[in-house]
CSV table of C-alpha atoms in Angstrom, one decimal:
chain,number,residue,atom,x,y,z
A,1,UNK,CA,34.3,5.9,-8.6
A,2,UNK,CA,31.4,7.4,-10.8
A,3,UNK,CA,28.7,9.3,-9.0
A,4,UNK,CA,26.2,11.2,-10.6
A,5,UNK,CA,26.3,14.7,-8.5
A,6,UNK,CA,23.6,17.7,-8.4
A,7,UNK,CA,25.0,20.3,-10.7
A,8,UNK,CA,23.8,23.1,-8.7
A,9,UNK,CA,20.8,24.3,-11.3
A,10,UNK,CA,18.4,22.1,-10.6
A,11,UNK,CA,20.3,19.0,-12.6
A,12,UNK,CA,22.4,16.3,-12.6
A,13,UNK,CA,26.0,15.1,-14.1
A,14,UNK,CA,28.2,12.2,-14.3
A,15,UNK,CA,31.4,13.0,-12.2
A,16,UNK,CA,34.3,11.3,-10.4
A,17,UNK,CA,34.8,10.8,-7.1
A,18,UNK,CA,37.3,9.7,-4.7
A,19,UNK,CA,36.1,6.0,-3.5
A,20,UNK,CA,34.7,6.5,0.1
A,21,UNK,CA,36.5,4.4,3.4
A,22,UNK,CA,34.6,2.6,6.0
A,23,UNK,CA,34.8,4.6,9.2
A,24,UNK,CA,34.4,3.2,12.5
A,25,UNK,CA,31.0,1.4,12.4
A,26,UNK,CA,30.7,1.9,8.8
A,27,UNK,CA,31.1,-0.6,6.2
A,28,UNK,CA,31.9,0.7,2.2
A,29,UNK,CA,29.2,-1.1,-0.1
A,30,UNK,CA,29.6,-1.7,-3.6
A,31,UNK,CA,26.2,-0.5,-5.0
A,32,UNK,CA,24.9,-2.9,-7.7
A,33,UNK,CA,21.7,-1.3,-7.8
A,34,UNK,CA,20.0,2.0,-6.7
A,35,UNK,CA,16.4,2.9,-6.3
A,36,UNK,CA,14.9,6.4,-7.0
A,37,UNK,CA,12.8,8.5,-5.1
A,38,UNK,CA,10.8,11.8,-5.1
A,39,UNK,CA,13.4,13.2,-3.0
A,40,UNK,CA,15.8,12.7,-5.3
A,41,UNK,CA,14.3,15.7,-8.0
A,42,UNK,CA,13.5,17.5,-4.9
A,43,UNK,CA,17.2,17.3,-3.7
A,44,UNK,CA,18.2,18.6,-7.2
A,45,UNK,CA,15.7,22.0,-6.5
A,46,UNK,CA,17.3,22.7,-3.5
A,47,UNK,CA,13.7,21.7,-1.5
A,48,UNK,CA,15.8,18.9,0.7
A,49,UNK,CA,18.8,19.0,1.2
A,50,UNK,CA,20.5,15.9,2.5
A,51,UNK,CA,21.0,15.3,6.2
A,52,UNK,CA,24.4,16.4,8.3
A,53,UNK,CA,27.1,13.7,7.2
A,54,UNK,CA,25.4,12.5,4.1
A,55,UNK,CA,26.9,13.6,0.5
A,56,UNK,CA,25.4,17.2,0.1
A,57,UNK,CA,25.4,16.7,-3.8
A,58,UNK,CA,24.9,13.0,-4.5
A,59,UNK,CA,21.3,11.8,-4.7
A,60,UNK,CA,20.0,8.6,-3.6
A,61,UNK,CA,18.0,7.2,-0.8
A,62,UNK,CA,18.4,3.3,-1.2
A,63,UNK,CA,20.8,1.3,-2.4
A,64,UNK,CA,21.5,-3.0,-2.9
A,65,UNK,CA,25.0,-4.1,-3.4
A,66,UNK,CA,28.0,-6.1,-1.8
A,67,UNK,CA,30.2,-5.6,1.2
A,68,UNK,CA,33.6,-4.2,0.7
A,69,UNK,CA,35.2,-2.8,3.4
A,70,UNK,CA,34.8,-3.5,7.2
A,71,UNK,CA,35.2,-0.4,9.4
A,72,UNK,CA,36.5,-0.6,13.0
A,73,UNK,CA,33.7,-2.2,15.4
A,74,UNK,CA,31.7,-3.5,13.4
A,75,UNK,CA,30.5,-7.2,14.0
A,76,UNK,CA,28.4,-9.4,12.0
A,77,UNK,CA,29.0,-8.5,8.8
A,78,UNK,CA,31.5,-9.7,6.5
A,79,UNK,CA,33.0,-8.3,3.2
A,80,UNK,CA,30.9,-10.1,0.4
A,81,UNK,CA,28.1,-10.3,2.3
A,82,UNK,CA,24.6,-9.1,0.4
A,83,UNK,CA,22.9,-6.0,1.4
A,84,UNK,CA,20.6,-3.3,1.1
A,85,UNK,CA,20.0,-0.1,3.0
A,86,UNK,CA,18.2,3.4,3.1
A,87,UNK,CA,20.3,6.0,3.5
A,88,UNK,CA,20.9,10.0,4.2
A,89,UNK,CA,22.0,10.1,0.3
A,90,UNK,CA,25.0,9.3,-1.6
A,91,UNK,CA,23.4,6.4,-3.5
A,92,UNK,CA,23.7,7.0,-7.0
A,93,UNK,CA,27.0,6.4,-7.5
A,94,UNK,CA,29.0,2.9,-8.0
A,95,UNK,CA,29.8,3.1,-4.2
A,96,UNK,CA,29.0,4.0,-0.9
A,97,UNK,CA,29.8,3.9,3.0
A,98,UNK,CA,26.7,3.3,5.1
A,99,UNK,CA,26.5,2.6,9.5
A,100,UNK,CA,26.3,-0.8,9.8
A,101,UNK,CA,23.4,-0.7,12.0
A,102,UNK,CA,21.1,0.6,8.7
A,103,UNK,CA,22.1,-2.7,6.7
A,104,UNK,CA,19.6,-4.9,6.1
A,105,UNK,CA,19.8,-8.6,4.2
A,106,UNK,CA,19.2,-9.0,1.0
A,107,UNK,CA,17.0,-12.6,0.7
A,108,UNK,CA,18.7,-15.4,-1.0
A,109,UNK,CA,17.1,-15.4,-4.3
A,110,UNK,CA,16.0,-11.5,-4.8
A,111,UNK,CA,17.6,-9.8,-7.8
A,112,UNK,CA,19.7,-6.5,-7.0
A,113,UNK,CA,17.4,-4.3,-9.0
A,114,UNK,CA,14.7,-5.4,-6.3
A,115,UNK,CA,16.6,-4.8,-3.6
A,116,UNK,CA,17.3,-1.4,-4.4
A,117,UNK,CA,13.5,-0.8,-4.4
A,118,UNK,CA,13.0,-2.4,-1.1
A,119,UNK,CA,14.4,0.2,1.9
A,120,UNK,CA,12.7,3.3,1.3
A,121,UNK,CA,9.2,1.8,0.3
A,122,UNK,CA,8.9,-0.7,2.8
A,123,UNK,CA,10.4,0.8,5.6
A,124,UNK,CA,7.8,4.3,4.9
A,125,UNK,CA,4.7,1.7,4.4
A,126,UNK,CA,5.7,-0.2,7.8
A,127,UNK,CA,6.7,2.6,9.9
A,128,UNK,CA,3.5,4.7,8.4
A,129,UNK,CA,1.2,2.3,9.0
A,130,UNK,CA,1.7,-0.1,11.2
A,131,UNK,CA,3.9,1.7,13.9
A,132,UNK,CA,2.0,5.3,13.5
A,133,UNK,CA,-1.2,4.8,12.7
A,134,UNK,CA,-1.3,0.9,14.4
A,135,UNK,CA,-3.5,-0.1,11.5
A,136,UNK,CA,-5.3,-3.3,12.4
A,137,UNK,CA,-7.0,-6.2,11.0
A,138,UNK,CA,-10.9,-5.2,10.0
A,139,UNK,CA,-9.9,-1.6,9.0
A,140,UNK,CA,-10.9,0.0,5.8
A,141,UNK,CA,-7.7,1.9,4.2
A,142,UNK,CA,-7.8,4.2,1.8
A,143,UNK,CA,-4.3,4.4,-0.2
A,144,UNK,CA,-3.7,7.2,-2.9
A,145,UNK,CA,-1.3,7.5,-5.5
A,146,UNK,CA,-1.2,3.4,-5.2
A,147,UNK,CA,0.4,2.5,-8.1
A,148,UNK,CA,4.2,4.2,-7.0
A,149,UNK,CA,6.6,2.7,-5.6
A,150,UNK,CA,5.6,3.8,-2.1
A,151,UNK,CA,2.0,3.2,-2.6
A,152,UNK,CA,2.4,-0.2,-3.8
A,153,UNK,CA,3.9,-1.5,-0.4
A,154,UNK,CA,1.7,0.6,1.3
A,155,UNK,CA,-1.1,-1.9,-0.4
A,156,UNK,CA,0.7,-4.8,0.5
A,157,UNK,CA,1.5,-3.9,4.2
A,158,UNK,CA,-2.5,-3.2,4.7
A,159,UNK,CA,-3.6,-5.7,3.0
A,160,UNK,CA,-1.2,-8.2,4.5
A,161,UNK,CA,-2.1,-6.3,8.6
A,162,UNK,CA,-5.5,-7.7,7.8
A,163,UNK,CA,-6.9,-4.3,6.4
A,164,UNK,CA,-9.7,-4.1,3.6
A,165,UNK,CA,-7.6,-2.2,1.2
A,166,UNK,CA,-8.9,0.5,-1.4
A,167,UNK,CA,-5.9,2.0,-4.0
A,168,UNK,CA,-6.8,5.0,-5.2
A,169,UNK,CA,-4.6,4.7,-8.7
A,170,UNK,CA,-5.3,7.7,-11.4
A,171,UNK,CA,-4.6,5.2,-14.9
A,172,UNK,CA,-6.8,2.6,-15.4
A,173,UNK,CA,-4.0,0.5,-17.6
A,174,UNK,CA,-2.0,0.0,-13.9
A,175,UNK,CA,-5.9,-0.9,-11.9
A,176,UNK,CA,-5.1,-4.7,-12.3
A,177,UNK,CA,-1.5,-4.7,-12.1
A,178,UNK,CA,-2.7,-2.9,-8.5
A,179,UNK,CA,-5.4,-5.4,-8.0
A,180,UNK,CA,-3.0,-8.2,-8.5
A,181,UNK,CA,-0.8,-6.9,-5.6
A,182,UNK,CA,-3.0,-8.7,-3.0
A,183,UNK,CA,-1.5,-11.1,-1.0
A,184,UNK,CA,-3.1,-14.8,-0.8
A,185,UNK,CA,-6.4,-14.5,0.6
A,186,UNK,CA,-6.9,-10.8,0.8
A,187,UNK,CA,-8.9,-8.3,-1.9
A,188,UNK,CA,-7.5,-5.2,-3.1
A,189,UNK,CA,-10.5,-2.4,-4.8
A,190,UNK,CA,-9.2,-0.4,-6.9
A,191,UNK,CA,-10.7,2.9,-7.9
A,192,UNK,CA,-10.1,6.2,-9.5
A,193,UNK,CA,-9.8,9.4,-7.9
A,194,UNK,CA,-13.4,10.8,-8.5
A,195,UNK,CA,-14.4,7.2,-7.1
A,196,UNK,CA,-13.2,7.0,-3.7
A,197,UNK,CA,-16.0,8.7,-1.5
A,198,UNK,CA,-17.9,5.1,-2.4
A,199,UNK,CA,-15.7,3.5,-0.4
A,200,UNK,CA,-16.0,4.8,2.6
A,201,UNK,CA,-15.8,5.5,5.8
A,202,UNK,CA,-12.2,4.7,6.1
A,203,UNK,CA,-10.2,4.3,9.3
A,204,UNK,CA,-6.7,5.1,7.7
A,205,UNK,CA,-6.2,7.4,4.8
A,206,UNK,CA,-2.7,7.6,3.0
A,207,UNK,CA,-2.1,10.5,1.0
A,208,UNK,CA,0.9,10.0,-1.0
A,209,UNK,CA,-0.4,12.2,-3.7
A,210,UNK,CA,-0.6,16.2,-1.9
A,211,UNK,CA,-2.4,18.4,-3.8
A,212,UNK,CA,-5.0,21.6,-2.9
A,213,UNK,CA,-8.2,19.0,-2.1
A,214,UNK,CA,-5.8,16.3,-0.6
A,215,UNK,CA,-7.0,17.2,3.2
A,216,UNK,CA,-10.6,17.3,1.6
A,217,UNK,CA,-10.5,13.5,2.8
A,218,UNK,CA,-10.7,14.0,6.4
A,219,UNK,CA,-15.0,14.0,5.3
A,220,UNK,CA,-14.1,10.3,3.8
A,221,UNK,CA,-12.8,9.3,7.2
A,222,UNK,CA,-15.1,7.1,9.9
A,223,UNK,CA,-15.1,8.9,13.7
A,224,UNK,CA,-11.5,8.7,15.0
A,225,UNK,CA,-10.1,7.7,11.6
A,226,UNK,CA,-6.5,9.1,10.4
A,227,UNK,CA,-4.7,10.7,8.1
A,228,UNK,CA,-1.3,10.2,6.9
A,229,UNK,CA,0.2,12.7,4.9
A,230,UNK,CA,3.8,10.8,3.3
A,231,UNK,CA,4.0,11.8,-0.1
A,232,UNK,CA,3.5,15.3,-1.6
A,233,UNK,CA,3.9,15.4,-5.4
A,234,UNK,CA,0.6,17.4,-6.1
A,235,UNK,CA,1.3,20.2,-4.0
A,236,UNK,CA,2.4,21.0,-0.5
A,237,UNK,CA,0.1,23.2,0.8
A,238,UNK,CA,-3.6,22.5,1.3
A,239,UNK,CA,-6.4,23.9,3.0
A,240,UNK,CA,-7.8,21.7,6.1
A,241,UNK,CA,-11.7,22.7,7.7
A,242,UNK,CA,-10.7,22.2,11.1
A,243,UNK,CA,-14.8,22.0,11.9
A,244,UNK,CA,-14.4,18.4,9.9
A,245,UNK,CA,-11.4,17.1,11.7
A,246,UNK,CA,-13.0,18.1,14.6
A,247,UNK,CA,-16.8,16.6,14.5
A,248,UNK,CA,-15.1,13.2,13.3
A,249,UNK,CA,-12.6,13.1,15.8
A,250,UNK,CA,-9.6,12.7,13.5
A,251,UNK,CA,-5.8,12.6,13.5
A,252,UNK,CA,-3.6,13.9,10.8
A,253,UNK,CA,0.0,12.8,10.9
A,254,UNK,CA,2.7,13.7,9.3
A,255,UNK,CA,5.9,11.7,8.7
A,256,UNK,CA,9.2,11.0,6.7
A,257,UNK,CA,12.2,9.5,7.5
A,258,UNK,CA,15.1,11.2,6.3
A,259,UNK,CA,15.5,14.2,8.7
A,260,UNK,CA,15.2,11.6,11.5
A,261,UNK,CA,18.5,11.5,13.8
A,262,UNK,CA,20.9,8.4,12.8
A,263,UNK,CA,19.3,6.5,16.5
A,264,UNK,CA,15.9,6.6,15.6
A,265,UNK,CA,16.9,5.5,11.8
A,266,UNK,CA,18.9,2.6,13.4
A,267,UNK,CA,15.9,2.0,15.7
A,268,UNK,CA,13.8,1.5,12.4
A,269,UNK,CA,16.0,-0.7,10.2
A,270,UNK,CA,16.4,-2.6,13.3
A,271,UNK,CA,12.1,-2.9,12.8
A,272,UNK,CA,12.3,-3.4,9.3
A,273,UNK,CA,15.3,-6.4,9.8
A,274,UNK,CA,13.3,-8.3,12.1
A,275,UNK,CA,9.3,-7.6,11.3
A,276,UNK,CA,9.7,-7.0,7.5
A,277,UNK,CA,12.6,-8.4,5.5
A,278,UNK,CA,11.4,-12.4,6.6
A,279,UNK,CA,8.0,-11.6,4.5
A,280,UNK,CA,9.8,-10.5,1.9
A,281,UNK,CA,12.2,-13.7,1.9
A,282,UNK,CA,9.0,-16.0,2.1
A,283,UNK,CA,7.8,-14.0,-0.5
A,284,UNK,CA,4.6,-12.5,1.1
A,285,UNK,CA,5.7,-9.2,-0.3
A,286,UNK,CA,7.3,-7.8,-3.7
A,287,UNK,CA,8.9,-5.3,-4.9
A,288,UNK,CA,7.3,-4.2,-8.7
A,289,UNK,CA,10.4,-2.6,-11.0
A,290,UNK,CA,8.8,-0.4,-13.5
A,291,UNK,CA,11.9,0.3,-15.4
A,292,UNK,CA,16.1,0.3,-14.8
A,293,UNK,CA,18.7,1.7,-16.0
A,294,UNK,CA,22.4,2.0,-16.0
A,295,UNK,CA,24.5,4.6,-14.4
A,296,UNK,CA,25.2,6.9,-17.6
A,297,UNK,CA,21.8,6.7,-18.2
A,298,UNK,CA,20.8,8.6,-15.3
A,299,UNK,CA,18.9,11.2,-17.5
A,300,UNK,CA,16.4,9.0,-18.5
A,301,UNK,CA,16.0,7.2,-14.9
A,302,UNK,CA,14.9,10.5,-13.3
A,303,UNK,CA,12.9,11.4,-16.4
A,304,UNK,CA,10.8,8.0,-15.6
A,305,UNK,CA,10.6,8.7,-12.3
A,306,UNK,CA,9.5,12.3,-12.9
A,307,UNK,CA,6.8,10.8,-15.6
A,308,UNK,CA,3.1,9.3,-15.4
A,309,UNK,CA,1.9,6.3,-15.2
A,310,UNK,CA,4.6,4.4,-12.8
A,311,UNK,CA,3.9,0.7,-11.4
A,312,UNK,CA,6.1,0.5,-8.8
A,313,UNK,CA,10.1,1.6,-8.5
A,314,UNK,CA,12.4,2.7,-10.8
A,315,UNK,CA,16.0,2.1,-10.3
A,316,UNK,CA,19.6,2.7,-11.9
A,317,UNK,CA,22.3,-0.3,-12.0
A,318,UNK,CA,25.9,1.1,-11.0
């Protein structure tokens, strides 16, 4: 098969690999699409590395394709059969062997290209904010960086708990393609950075954006509101004035999913099969594709994904 692989200086190449077997409680997928993520570039720096029994050199988080292969005990799944998955890495190539208990179903009806932007998005939005911070109809919600692909299902998961939603979005060409994201009888506010202190108070802020002012926001927060750092970009390391957190009572968590050990990663696709994947077949959710491209192309996929002025995920086609 063709993989692209991390060529060690901070790159990527197109190589051949040998085609991977399904292992017991594995199944081998045919990837027909591939989503990218921030993790992906900061694979490629040497920042975060891949987790034990991943591909150590193969990039990619989230994948949509077809069943192959059935490996020893596994039940309920079928070669042929549709599917989509986040994974350790390993995605960005034309195939891949995932545990069985990570697949989810791809809806009747949904193109590859948005599956492929589904898993990582929509299982960080719904294990962020609805199983962390227990975010609850009534609460104000502050999202920043809204217009990626994590931040726009973390504006439809709010929005859809029953939260008032505020997206924080930089580029005022993507505010109404952000506005628009709201489901059926919700409103989404959409605001530049500078603008977001009119908001408030919030109960929940997402920072998906880092940065040295990020943790500034703990002043935009109502008295035990939260923060939830997910997304870095802008810089890891900010300074927090522990005298704010304190007088208003605050939480700041911190979460991602990839170091998480392959039961509690099983525990969450099994949340994301049964709480998440039927709003997405009733189409209550969507997944925006900004661009995609194919496989030998992978040069200019992670040079979109790298670039401004995003709306949604961008994904490479095997």
């Amino acid at each position: 098969m063709r993989a692209v692989v991390i060529d060690g200086r901070g790159g990527f190449h197109l190589a051949r690999r040998a085609d991977p077997v399904a292992g017991p409680g594995q199944v081998a997928v045919r990837v027909h699409a591939a989503g990218l993520n921030a993790a992906d570039l900061q694979q490629a720096r040497g920042d975060y590395p891949a987790p034990p029994g991943w591909p150590a050199d193969i990039p990619g988080l989230e994948i949509a394709g077809e069943v192959e292969q059935v490996g020893a005990g596994v039940t309920g799944v079928r070669a042929g059969d549709r599917v989509m998955a986040l994974v350790g890495g390993g995605g960005h190539a034309e195939r891949i062997a995932v545990p069985a208990d990570l697949l989810l179903p791809v809806p009747a009806g949904l193109s590859w290209r948005a599956a492929a932007g589904f898993p990582e998005a929509f299982s960080t939005a719904w294990d962020a904010l609805v199983v962390q911070a227990g975010v609850r109809a009534g609460d104000r919600v502050l999202v920043t960086g809204a217009a990626g692909g994590v931040g726009t299902a973390m504006v439809q998961v709010a929005a859809l708990s029953g939260a008032r939603v505020v997206a924080s979005v930089r580029r005022a060409e993507l505010h109404a393609r952000v506005r628009e994201l709201a489901p059926a009888g919700s409103v989404v506010e959409v605001v530049a950075p500078g603008q977001e202190g009119g908001q408030a108070p919030y109960d929940i802020v997402v920072e998906l954006v880092g940065g040295e002012e990020c943790l500034r926001r703990v002043e935009l927060l109502r008295t035990g509101g939260k923060i939830l750092v997910v997304g870095v970009q802008g810089g890891a390391v900010a300074p927090l004035r522990m005298f704010d957190l304190m007088l208003a009572r605050a939480q700041l968590i911190g979460t991602t999913i990839r170091g998480r050990s392959p039961a509690e990663k099983a525990v969450l696709a099994a949340t994301v099969r049964a709480g998440v994947v039927p709003l997405l077949a009733q189409g209550r959710l969507r997944v925006p594709v900004d661009a995609a491209f194919p496989l030998d192309r992978y040069s200019g996929a992670y040079a979109r994904l790298a670039g401004p002025g995003k709306f949604g995920k961008v994904v490479m086609l095997p």
